[in-house]
Amino acid sequence: MKYALFIGVSASVLVLAAPMTSAVAQEGVSNTGVDTITVTAQRRTQDIQDVPLAIEVVTAENIDAIAATNLSDLDQFVPGLNVSGGSPTQPRFAIRGVSTSDFGVGTDPAVGVYVDGIYAARSGASLLAFNDVSRVEVIKGPQGTLFGRNSAAGAISITSNAPSDEVEAELALRMGENNLRRFEGLLNIPFAEDFALRLNMVVNKRDGILTDAATGEDYDRQDNWAVRAAVGWTPTEMTDVIFRYTREKLDEDARPAIGITPLPAAPGRPAVPVDVSVLLNPFETPIYNDVSPNLEQRDLDEASIHVTHDFGAFTLQSISAFRYFETSNRQDEDGTNRIELYFDTNNIEQNQSWYQEFRLSGANDRFDWVAGVSYYDENATQVSETGAFTNSIETALFNLGAGTPFSDLENGLLIPFDLPQRLLGHEWTESMYNRGDFSAFAAFADVELRLTDRFSLIGGARYTRDEKTFSWLNGPRVAPDLDQALAELDALGVLGLAGVSPSDFGFDIVFDLAGAAGLACDNGVTVAEGVLCERSDSWDDISPRLVANFNAMDNLLLFASYTQGYKAGGYNSVEVGSRFENEDVDNFEAGLKWTAPDRSMRIAASIFHYLYKDKQAVRLVANVGGSGVPQYVVETSDESGTGVDFQVDWAPLAGFEAYLNLQYIDVTFDERITRSGLDLSGQPTGTPEWSISTGASQTWSLSNGSEFEVLGAYAYTSENRCNEEARQQLGCAVIAGIQNGEAQQRLDLRAYWRDSADRFQLGAYVNNVFDEQYLDGVGSLTADTFGTTHAQITPPRMWGVDLRIRY
C-alpha cells in the first residue's frame, strides 16, 4: 500500500506539473527536450541511450541539487545502489543487493570504484569528497570485461573535469544548519595553446549533530578538505597529456554509539544475553560515550598521468597512477560511559598502490573495439585494535563464567592488607597485525561488430591473474600498568599466597587463538600467539561478455546480454590462517532504450537475473573457537537475484523536467549454511524489494533575463526482507516499537536564482524536508559479553544556503 501511495504521489506530481509549465513557459527558456548524457561506460564516449547497459548517471548539476558531498549522499537517489557512509573510512557499497563485504585488507570489494579510470583499491579511500566532479556513472551488473578487477556486482565511475582552453574561475560558499561551512574554489588557466592548469579546493566543516548528555561534547563533527591540481598539455595535435594530483584530509568524529540497553545502577551489570523487549528508543535516549580519542581520520595522496595519442587508425592511451593513504577509526562499541562496560575498536590502515594500463581503441564502419593490458600492485597494512579496561575485561569474564579474578584479589588480599596496588582501572589493549602484498595482471578486449545498419554483436573477455601474500600476527595483550602492579605483588609474594602468577593474567579475550591453534601456515609455522602466520595464493580467471544490439527504430535500442564477473579470493584479517576462494557471478539481462523523436522523453528499462557463486561475507559470529567472544568470520553462500530496472526522463515543455527511476529485485540464498548450522537456503538475503527515486524541476525566466529554478527530489526504499539469521542478530528486531530495517523515504527541495549571464547563483536547500529519521544499524559486538547494545540513526532535516560566483 505504501509503495502504491508513493508511486501515485510521484505520478501526480508529474501530471499536475504539465499544465503549470504551459502557463509559465516564457521567452528565454528554450524547450530542447531531455539533455544528452555522454558516458564512457564501454571505455569509449557514447550517448547513454546507445549503451546496452543498465547505467545511471549523476551529473554535477544533480550533485549540487541535493547538496551532496560524497557518494554516500547519492544512494537514495540511485535505485539499486546502497552506500553505507556512516564511517567514511570503512564504507560499504552494494549494487543490486550485492555488497562489498570487505572488512579488512585481506578482502576485496565486489563493487569497483574508479576515479578517472583508476581503481580505488581499498574502500577506505573510495568515499572521496566531490570536488570538480563532472559526473558519476553507476553501472549495474558485472563489469569484469570493461572495468576489470573486483567489479562483480557493478562499477562506480567518477570522472573529474579536465583542464580546458578557456579561463574559468569559480567561488562557492555553502552555509547551513549545525554551523555548516563549505567553501569551494576553482581556477582554470590556459597558457598558450597547448598548456592549461586547473586547480580546485574544497573545505567542509560542520559542528556536531548529536550531543553527549554527560559531557556536552558534540558528535558527528566534520573538518575535511581536499585539493586537486590538473595540468593539461597538448604537445602535438594528436597527443594529449593530463597530470593530476589529489591531496585529501578527512578529520571527523567516529560514528557515535547510542546506547539502547537499560542499565542497572552500578555496580550492577546488564543481563546477558540482551533482552530485545526492553531495549530503549534510540531517538529518545541520551547519548553517553567515553571513547578517547573519538576520531575518524584519513590522509590521502594520489598522482596520475593520462597520455593519449591518436595514430589515425587507432588510439593509444596510457594511464599511470600512484596512491597512498593512511586511515584511523576509533569508535565506541558499548554505548555507555561506565568503565566496567568500556569497549572500543580502532581500525588503522596504511596503503600504497601502483596502477599501469595501456589501452588501444579504434573504430570504422564495421567495428568499434578496445583492447589493453594492466598491472596493479598494492601493499597494505592493518592493525585491528580493541581497547578496554580491566574492569570491563572482568565483566566479560564474569558473563563467560570465568569469575571475577581482579576484584577477588583486590577485595581478598590487597585492600585487607592495605596494599597500594590495584588491579582494576588499568587499560587493556589487544591487537591483530596484518600485512598484504597483492598484484594483479589483466589483458582485455571488447569488440562491437555491426552486421547490418541496425544489428550488432558485442563480444569481450578479460583474463586476470591475482597473486596475494597475507600475514597475521597477534601478540600478547598490552596492559603495562596492570603488569607493573602484578610484578610488584609477585615480588612481595602476594600472588603466591593466592596461588596465581603474573602469567595467569596474560590472556587474550578478543583475539584468543585457541580455536585456530595448530593450524598450518604457508611459512612453515602453525598458528600461535606471537607467531607470524603467512598465506600465499593465486587465482586465474577469464570473464566473458556477449551482447546483441538491435536498433528496431532510429530511436529504439533493444539489447540482450550475458556477462560474467569475478572477484579474487582472499583472507579475513581477524581470523588467523583463514583463506577463501574467488567469487563468480553470471548475469543475464535484456532491455530497451527509447528516445522520443522530439527528445521530450527518454526511457531505459531492463530485466535481469544473476547467479552469484561462492559469495564471501564477513559476519559477526558468537563463540568462535569456544572463547565465547563474538568474532568476524567469513561465510560462503550462493545467491540469485531477479529484478527490473526502469528509468524515464521527461521534458515536455520549456523549463520543466521530471524523472522517475525505480528498481524491483528479489534476492535469495540458493545455498547457505551458517557456522552455527543454520540453513538459510531459499530465504531472502535482506535486500529491499523496491527502491524508487523521482523528482522534477521548473525554471522561470524573469523580465531582467535572470532565471529562477525550483527542484524537488523524492526517494523511497521498501523494508529489508528478513531471514532467520537477521532475526537472531537484531537485524530485523522491533526496538521500542521501531522496526529495524523499516521502509524509508526522503524528500529534498532546492531553489536557485541565476543572473542573466549565469555568473551569480544564489540558492537554498532543505534535505529530508519532513525530518524522517530511521534506525541505521544496531551494534551487537558487545551484546553477548557485556550485555550492551547500541544503535545509529539517520541524519535529521538539514537546511542551508549557498552562493556561487563564476567567471
Short mmCIF file of C-alpha atoms in Angstrom, two decimals, residues 340-719:
data_model
loop_
_atom_site.label_atom_id
_atom_site.label_comp_id
_atom_site.label_asym_id
_atom_site.label_seq_id
_atom_site.Cartn_x
_atom_site.Cartn_y
_atom_site.Cartn_z
CA GLU A 340 33.09 -1.73 33.74
CA LEU A 341 31.40 -1.82 30.31
CA TYR A 342 34.02 0.07 28.31
CA PHE A 343 35.00 -1.31 24.91
CA ASP A 344 36.27 0.43 21.77
CA THR A 345 37.69 -0.61 18.41
CA ASN A 346 40.26 1.10 16.22
CA ASN A 347 40.96 0.20 12.61
CA ILE A 348 44.33 1.54 11.43
CA GLU A 349 45.37 1.13 7.81
CA GLN A 350 48.26 2.16 5.62
CA ASN A 351 48.14 1.51 1.91
CA GLN A 352 50.06 2.26 -1.24
CA SER A 353 49.26 1.09 -4.74
CA TRP A 354 50.57 1.42 -8.28
CA TYR A 355 48.49 1.06 -11.42
CA GLN A 356 49.52 0.95 -15.06
CA GLU A 357 47.24 0.43 -18.05
CA PHE A 358 47.85 0.54 -21.78
CA ARG A 359 44.71 0.70 -23.90
CA LEU A 360 44.23 0.62 -27.66
CA SER A 361 40.93 1.59 -29.26
CA GLY A 362 39.63 2.16 -32.73
CA ALA A 363 36.53 2.37 -34.90
CA ASN A 364 35.48 2.08 -38.53
CA ASP A 365 32.28 1.38 -40.43
CA ARG A 366 32.08 -2.18 -39.11
CA PHE A 367 33.93 -2.26 -35.81
CA ASP A 368 34.30 -0.43 -32.52
CA TRP A 369 36.97 -2.03 -30.40
CA VAL A 370 39.11 -1.59 -27.33
CA ALA A 371 41.91 -3.80 -26.02
CA GLY A 372 44.66 -3.49 -23.48
CA VAL A 373 46.70 -4.75 -20.57
CA SER A 374 47.01 -3.56 -16.99
CA TYR A 375 49.12 -4.22 -13.93
CA TYR A 376 48.21 -3.43 -10.35
CA ASP A 377 50.44 -3.67 -7.27
CA GLU A 378 49.36 -2.98 -3.70
CA ASN A 379 50.98 -3.09 -0.27
CA ALA A 380 48.63 -2.79 2.70
CA THR A 381 48.99 -2.97 6.46
CA GLN A 382 46.25 -3.04 9.04
CA VAL A 383 46.02 -3.02 12.80
CA SER A 384 42.70 -4.19 14.26
CA GLU A 385 42.85 -2.84 17.78
CA THR A 386 40.45 -3.25 20.69
CA GLY A 387 40.54 -1.15 23.84
CA ALA A 388 39.14 -1.98 27.27
CA PHE A 389 39.86 -1.65 30.98
CA THR A 390 40.48 -4.43 33.43
CA ASN A 391 37.04 -3.56 34.83
CA SER A 392 35.32 -4.34 31.52
CA ILE A 393 37.53 -7.38 30.92
CA GLU A 394 36.30 -8.69 34.25
CA THR A 395 32.69 -8.07 33.16
CA ALA A 396 33.33 -10.20 30.08
CA LEU A 397 34.98 -12.92 32.17
CA PHE A 398 32.05 -12.94 34.57
CA ASN A 399 29.50 -13.22 31.77
CA LEU A 400 31.52 -16.04 30.21
CA GLY A 401 31.52 -17.92 33.50
CA ALA A 402 35.19 -17.30 34.39
CA GLY A 403 34.60 -15.41 37.63
CA THR A 404 35.92 -12.03 38.81
CA PRO A 405 39.69 -12.52 39.36
CA PHE A 406 40.69 -8.83 39.64
CA SER A 407 38.02 -7.98 42.20
CA ASP A 408 38.68 -11.19 44.14
CA LEU A 409 42.34 -10.31 44.59
CA GLU A 410 41.66 -6.69 45.46
CA ASN A 411 38.92 -7.47 47.98
CA GLY A 412 40.55 -10.61 49.36
CA LEU A 413 44.17 -9.51 49.73
CA LEU A 414 45.08 -6.01 48.57
CA ILE A 415 42.51 -3.97 50.46
CA PRO A 416 42.54 -6.08 53.71
CA PHE A 417 46.37 -5.89 53.86
CA ASP A 418 46.33 -2.17 52.96
CA LEU A 419 48.48 -2.70 49.88
CA PRO A 420 48.62 0.29 47.46
CA GLN A 421 48.49 -1.77 44.24
CA ARG A 422 45.25 -2.09 42.38
CA LEU A 423 44.22 -4.45 39.57
CA LEU A 424 41.12 -2.57 38.41
CA GLY A 425 41.16 0.67 36.41
CA HIS A 426 44.02 -0.27 34.05
CA GLU A 427 43.88 -0.04 30.25
CA TRP A 428 43.87 -3.30 28.31
CA THR A 429 44.61 -3.42 24.56
CA GLU A 430 44.57 -6.34 22.13
CA SER A 431 45.73 -6.03 18.54
CA MET A 432 45.87 -8.04 15.35
CA TYR A 433 48.55 -7.01 12.85
CA ASN A 434 48.13 -7.77 9.16
CA ARG A 435 50.14 -7.18 6.04
CA GLY A 436 49.14 -7.87 2.46
CA ASP A 437 51.17 -7.80 -0.75
CA PHE A 438 48.90 -8.05 -3.77
CA SER A 439 49.40 -7.89 -7.52
CA ALA A 440 47.08 -8.35 -10.48
CA PHE A 441 47.75 -8.63 -14.20
CA ALA A 442 44.97 -8.36 -16.77
CA ALA A 443 44.53 -8.49 -20.54
CA PHE A 444 41.20 -7.47 -22.04
CA ALA A 445 39.38 -6.87 -25.31
CA ASP A 446 35.88 -5.74 -26.23
CA VAL A 447 34.65 -5.55 -29.84
CA GLU A 448 31.39 -4.40 -31.38
CA LEU A 449 30.70 -5.83 -34.85
CA ARG A 450 27.98 -4.09 -36.87
CA LEU A 451 26.48 -6.85 -39.02
CA THR A 452 23.86 -4.53 -40.51
CA ASP A 453 22.85 -0.91 -40.10
CA ARG A 454 20.57 -1.96 -37.25
CA PHE A 455 22.07 -5.11 -35.74
CA SER A 456 25.40 -5.58 -33.98
CA LEU A 457 27.11 -8.06 -31.71
CA ILE A 458 29.50 -7.24 -28.89
CA GLY A 459 31.97 -9.75 -27.58
CA GLY A 460 34.62 -9.29 -24.96
CA ALA A 461 36.73 -11.04 -22.37
CA ARG A 462 39.22 -10.22 -19.65
CA TYR A 463 41.93 -12.51 -18.38
CA THR A 464 43.01 -11.76 -14.82
CA ARG A 465 45.68 -13.25 -12.60
CA ASP A 466 45.76 -12.25 -8.94
CA GLU A 467 48.64 -13.07 -6.62
CA LYS A 468 48.37 -12.42 -2.89
CA THR A 469 50.51 -12.88 0.18
CA PHE A 470 48.93 -12.14 3.55
CA SER A 471 50.08 -12.39 7.15
CA TRP A 472 48.64 -12.27 10.67
CA LEU A 473 50.45 -11.50 13.92
CA ASN A 474 48.72 -11.39 17.27
CA GLY A 475 50.98 -10.53 20.17
CA PRO A 476 50.21 -10.65 23.90
CA ARG A 477 47.65 -8.21 25.22
CA VAL A 478 49.12 -4.86 26.28
CA ALA A 479 48.40 -3.60 29.82
CA PRO A 480 51.61 -2.03 31.19
CA ASP A 481 50.12 -0.59 34.38
CA LEU A 482 48.50 -3.92 35.23
CA ASP A 483 51.74 -5.77 34.54
CA GLN A 484 53.67 -3.42 36.83
CA ALA A 485 51.19 -3.96 39.65
CA LEU A 486 51.33 -7.73 39.13
CA ALA A 487 55.13 -7.70 39.12
CA GLU A 488 55.22 -5.77 42.39
CA LEU A 489 52.70 -8.11 44.01
CA ASP A 490 54.60 -11.14 42.78
CA ALA A 491 57.84 -9.78 44.24
CA LEU A 492 56.07 -9.33 47.57
CA GLY A 493 54.79 -12.90 47.43
CA VAL A 494 51.17 -11.79 47.47
CA LEU A 495 50.26 -13.58 44.25
CA GLY A 496 51.85 -16.73 45.57
CA LEU A 497 49.54 -16.61 48.57
CA ALA A 498 46.60 -16.58 46.15
CA GLY A 499 48.09 -19.42 44.14
CA VAL A 500 48.49 -17.39 40.92
CA SER A 501 51.32 -15.79 38.94
CA PRO A 502 51.56 -12.79 36.53
CA SER A 503 51.37 -15.16 33.56
CA ASP A 504 47.84 -16.16 34.60
CA PHE A 505 46.74 -12.64 33.66
CA GLY A 506 48.41 -12.54 30.23
CA PHE A 507 45.48 -14.00 28.32
CA ASP A 508 43.61 -12.53 25.33
CA ILE A 509 39.86 -12.12 25.39
CA VAL A 510 39.11 -10.81 21.89
CA PHE A 511 41.92 -12.38 19.86
CA ASP A 512 42.00 -15.72 21.61
CA LEU A 513 43.66 -18.10 19.13
CA ALA A 514 42.74 -21.31 20.91
CA GLY A 515 40.29 -22.28 18.20
CA ALA A 516 42.93 -21.97 15.44
CA ALA A 517 45.96 -23.26 17.40
CA GLY A 518 48.00 -25.74 15.41
CA LEU A 519 46.61 -24.69 12.00
CA ALA A 520 49.43 -24.91 9.46
CA CYS A 521 50.58 -21.71 7.73
CA ASP A 522 52.42 -21.46 4.42
CA ASN A 523 55.60 -20.13 6.04
CA GLY A 524 56.30 -23.36 7.93
CA VAL A 525 54.74 -22.48 11.29
CA THR A 526 51.44 -23.19 12.98
CA VAL A 527 49.03 -20.63 14.41
CA ALA A 528 50.05 -19.43 17.87
CA GLU A 529 50.19 -16.18 19.77
CA GLY A 530 53.24 -14.11 18.87
CA VAL A 531 53.94 -16.15 15.73
CA LEU A 532 53.69 -14.61 12.25
CA CYS A 533 51.36 -16.74 10.10
CA GLU A 534 51.58 -16.22 6.34
CA ARG A 535 49.46 -17.43 3.43
CA SER A 536 50.12 -17.14 -0.30
CA ASP A 537 47.65 -17.84 -3.13
CA SER A 538 46.98 -17.05 -6.75
CA TRP A 539 43.82 -17.07 -8.85
CA ASP A 540 43.22 -17.01 -12.61
CA ASP A 541 40.01 -16.09 -14.36
CA ILE A 542 38.56 -15.36 -17.78
CA SER A 543 35.41 -13.21 -17.68
CA PRO A 544 33.39 -13.05 -20.94
CA ARG A 545 30.80 -10.57 -22.19
CA LEU A 546 28.31 -11.17 -25.01
CA VAL A 547 25.72 -8.61 -26.17
CA ALA A 548 23.25 -8.46 -29.04
CA ASN A 549 22.07 -4.98 -30.09
CA PHE A 550 19.13 -4.28 -32.36
CA ASN A 551 18.06 -0.77 -33.39
CA ALA A 552 14.42 -1.54 -34.09
CA MET A 553 13.94 2.13 -34.98
CA ASP A 554 16.27 5.10 -35.13
CA ASN A 555 15.33 5.97 -31.56
CA LEU A 556 14.77 2.48 -30.10
CA LEU A 557 17.55 0.15 -28.98
CA LEU A 558 16.83 -3.43 -27.90
CA PHE A 559 19.58 -5.48 -26.28
CA ALA A 560 20.24 -8.80 -24.58
CA SER A 561 23.46 -9.70 -22.79
CA TYR A 562 25.35 -12.27 -20.80
CA THR A 563 28.22 -11.07 -18.64
CA GLN A 564 30.38 -12.73 -16.04
CA GLY A 565 32.01 -11.08 -13.07
CA TYR A 566 34.93 -12.18 -10.94
CA LYS A 567 36.31 -11.25 -7.55
CA ALA A 568 39.61 -12.64 -6.33
CA GLY A 569 39.80 -14.83 -3.26
CA GLY A 570 41.42 -13.59 -0.09
CA TYR A 571 41.69 -13.66 3.67
CA ASN A 572 39.82 -12.48 6.76
CA SER A 573 42.10 -10.10 8.61
CA VAL A 574 40.84 -11.08 12.09
CA GLU A 575 40.54 -14.84 11.54
CA VAL A 576 44.11 -16.14 11.63
CA GLY A 577 45.00 -18.58 8.87
CA SER A 578 41.71 -18.13 7.01
CA ARG A 579 41.50 -18.17 3.23
CA PHE A 580 38.66 -18.28 0.74
CA GLU A 581 38.35 -18.82 -2.97
CA ASN A 582 37.34 -16.42 -5.72
CA GLU A 583 33.75 -15.45 -6.43
CA ASP A 584 31.94 -15.67 -9.78
CA VAL A 585 28.70 -14.12 -10.94
CA ASP A 586 26.74 -14.83 -14.12
CA ASN A 587 24.36 -12.07 -15.19
CA PHE A 588 21.63 -12.34 -17.86
CA GLU A 589 19.96 -9.12 -18.95
CA ALA A 590 17.58 -7.84 -21.62
CA GLY A 591 16.38 -4.30 -22.09
CA LEU A 592 15.43 -1.38 -24.24
CA LYS A 593 16.31 2.29 -24.58
CA TRP A 594 13.92 4.66 -26.34
CA THR A 595 14.03 8.38 -27.01
CA ALA A 596 11.03 10.32 -28.27
CA PRO A 597 11.55 11.84 -31.73
CA ASP A 598 11.26 15.35 -30.27
CA ARG A 599 13.54 14.32 -27.33
CA SER A 600 10.79 15.19 -24.85
CA MET A 601 11.16 11.79 -23.17
CA ARG A 602 13.85 9.18 -22.64
CA ILE A 603 13.16 5.66 -21.32
CA ALA A 604 15.53 2.88 -20.29
CA ALA A 605 14.31 -0.45 -18.94
CA SER A 606 15.85 -3.87 -18.35
CA ILE A 607 15.13 -7.17 -16.70
CA PHE A 608 17.97 -9.17 -15.18
CA HIS A 609 18.80 -12.38 -13.41
CA TYR A 610 22.11 -13.23 -11.79
CA LEU A 611 23.69 -16.22 -10.08
CA TYR A 612 26.38 -15.37 -7.52
CA LYS A 613 28.54 -18.39 -6.66
CA ASP A 614 30.82 -18.71 -3.63
CA LYS A 615 29.99 -15.24 -2.38
CA GLN A 616 32.07 -14.42 0.67
CA ALA A 617 30.57 -12.39 3.50
CA VAL A 618 32.18 -11.25 6.74
CA ARG A 619 29.75 -11.79 9.63
CA LEU A 620 29.80 -11.39 13.37
CA VAL A 621 29.51 -14.86 14.92
CA ALA A 622 29.44 -15.68 18.62
CA ASN A 623 31.55 -18.28 20.43
CA VAL A 624 34.15 -18.91 17.71
CA GLY A 625 36.75 -21.36 18.93
CA GLY A 626 34.96 -21.69 22.26
CA SER A 627 36.10 -18.26 23.52
CA GLY A 628 32.54 -17.01 23.87
CA VAL A 629 33.57 -13.68 22.33
CA PRO A 630 31.94 -12.71 19.01
CA GLN A 631 34.39 -12.58 16.11
CA TYR A 632 34.21 -11.61 12.46
CA VAL A 633 34.39 -14.72 10.30
CA VAL A 634 33.92 -15.46 6.61
CA GLU A 635 30.91 -17.45 5.45
CA THR A 636 30.21 -18.63 1.91
CA SER A 637 26.90 -18.68 0.07
CA ASP A 638 25.35 -18.97 -3.39
CA GLU A 639 22.80 -16.27 -4.17
CA SER A 640 20.49 -15.38 -7.03
CA GLY A 641 18.70 -12.17 -7.87
CA THR A 642 15.95 -11.32 -10.32
CA GLY A 643 14.70 -7.84 -10.99
CA VAL A 644 13.71 -4.91 -13.15
CA ASP A 645 15.33 -1.51 -13.66
CA PHE A 646 13.28 1.33 -15.11
CA GLN A 647 14.16 4.97 -15.83
CA VAL A 648 12.25 7.75 -17.51
CA ASP A 649 13.32 11.36 -18.09
CA TRP A 650 10.63 13.78 -19.27
CA ALA A 651 10.94 17.34 -20.57
CA PRO A 652 7.62 18.06 -22.30
CA LEU A 653 7.71 21.85 -22.13
CA ALA A 654 10.17 24.68 -21.83
CA GLY A 655 11.61 24.99 -18.35
CA PHE A 656 10.15 21.79 -16.95
CA GLU A 657 11.94 18.47 -16.39
CA ALA A 658 10.99 15.37 -14.42
CA TYR A 659 12.29 11.87 -13.84
CA LEU A 660 11.28 8.56 -12.32
CA ASN A 661 13.78 5.77 -11.56
CA LEU A 662 12.90 2.51 -9.87
CA GLN A 663 14.21 -0.96 -9.23
CA TYR A 664 12.44 -4.11 -8.12
CA ILE A 665 14.63 -7.02 -7.04
CA ASP A 666 14.21 -10.38 -5.35
CA VAL A 667 17.49 -11.70 -3.90
CA THR A 668 17.58 -15.04 -2.08
CA PHE A 669 20.14 -17.55 -0.87
CA ASP A 670 20.34 -20.54 -3.17
CA GLU A 671 22.57 -22.26 -0.65
CA ARG A 672 23.91 -21.04 2.66
CA ILE A 673 24.54 -22.75 5.97
CA THR A 674 25.98 -20.60 8.74
CA ARG A 675 28.78 -21.72 11.04
CA SER A 676 26.20 -22.27 13.72
CA GLY A 677 24.44 -24.75 11.43
CA LEU A 678 21.54 -22.50 10.47
CA ASP A 679 20.28 -23.32 6.95
CA LEU A 680 19.18 -20.13 5.17
CA SER A 681 18.77 -21.69 1.72
CA GLY A 682 15.73 -20.26 -0.04
CA GLN A 683 15.46 -17.32 2.38
CA PRO A 684 15.91 -13.65 1.36
CA THR A 685 19.31 -12.06 1.84
CA GLY A 686 17.78 -8.91 3.34
CA THR A 687 17.84 -6.69 0.25
CA PRO A 688 14.71 -4.50 -0.03
CA GLU A 689 12.45 -5.32 -2.96
CA TRP A 690 11.71 -1.75 -4.07
CA SER A 691 13.82 1.38 -4.43
CA ILE A 692 12.35 4.42 -6.13
CA SER A 693 13.56 7.91 -6.91
CA THR A 694 11.51 10.64 -8.55
CA GLY A 695 11.77 14.37 -8.94
CA ALA A 696 11.03 17.43 -11.01
CA SER A 697 12.36 20.92 -11.67
CA GLN A 698 10.77 24.09 -13.00
CA THR A 699 12.64 27.10 -14.37
CA TRP A 700 11.11 30.55 -14.86
CA SER A 701 12.68 33.29 -16.97
CA LEU A 702 12.35 36.68 -15.28
CA SER A 703 11.93 40.02 -17.00
CA ASN A 704 15.55 41.09 -16.44
CA GLY A 705 16.89 37.93 -18.12
CA SER A 706 17.70 36.10 -14.91
CA GLU A 707 16.26 32.69 -14.02
CA PHE A 708 14.61 31.14 -11.00
CA GLU A 709 14.54 27.35 -10.61
CA VAL A 710 12.83 25.08 -8.08
CA LEU A 711 13.73 21.40 -7.74
CA GLY A 712 12.33 18.53 -5.71
CA ALA A 713 13.71 15.01 -5.28
CA TYR A 714 11.97 12.15 -3.50
CA ALA A 715 13.38 8.72 -2.63
CA TYR A 716 11.73 5.61 -1.21
CA THR A 717 13.17 2.24 -0.19
CA SER A 718 10.97 -0.62 0.99
CA GLU A 719 11.64 -2.55 4.18
#
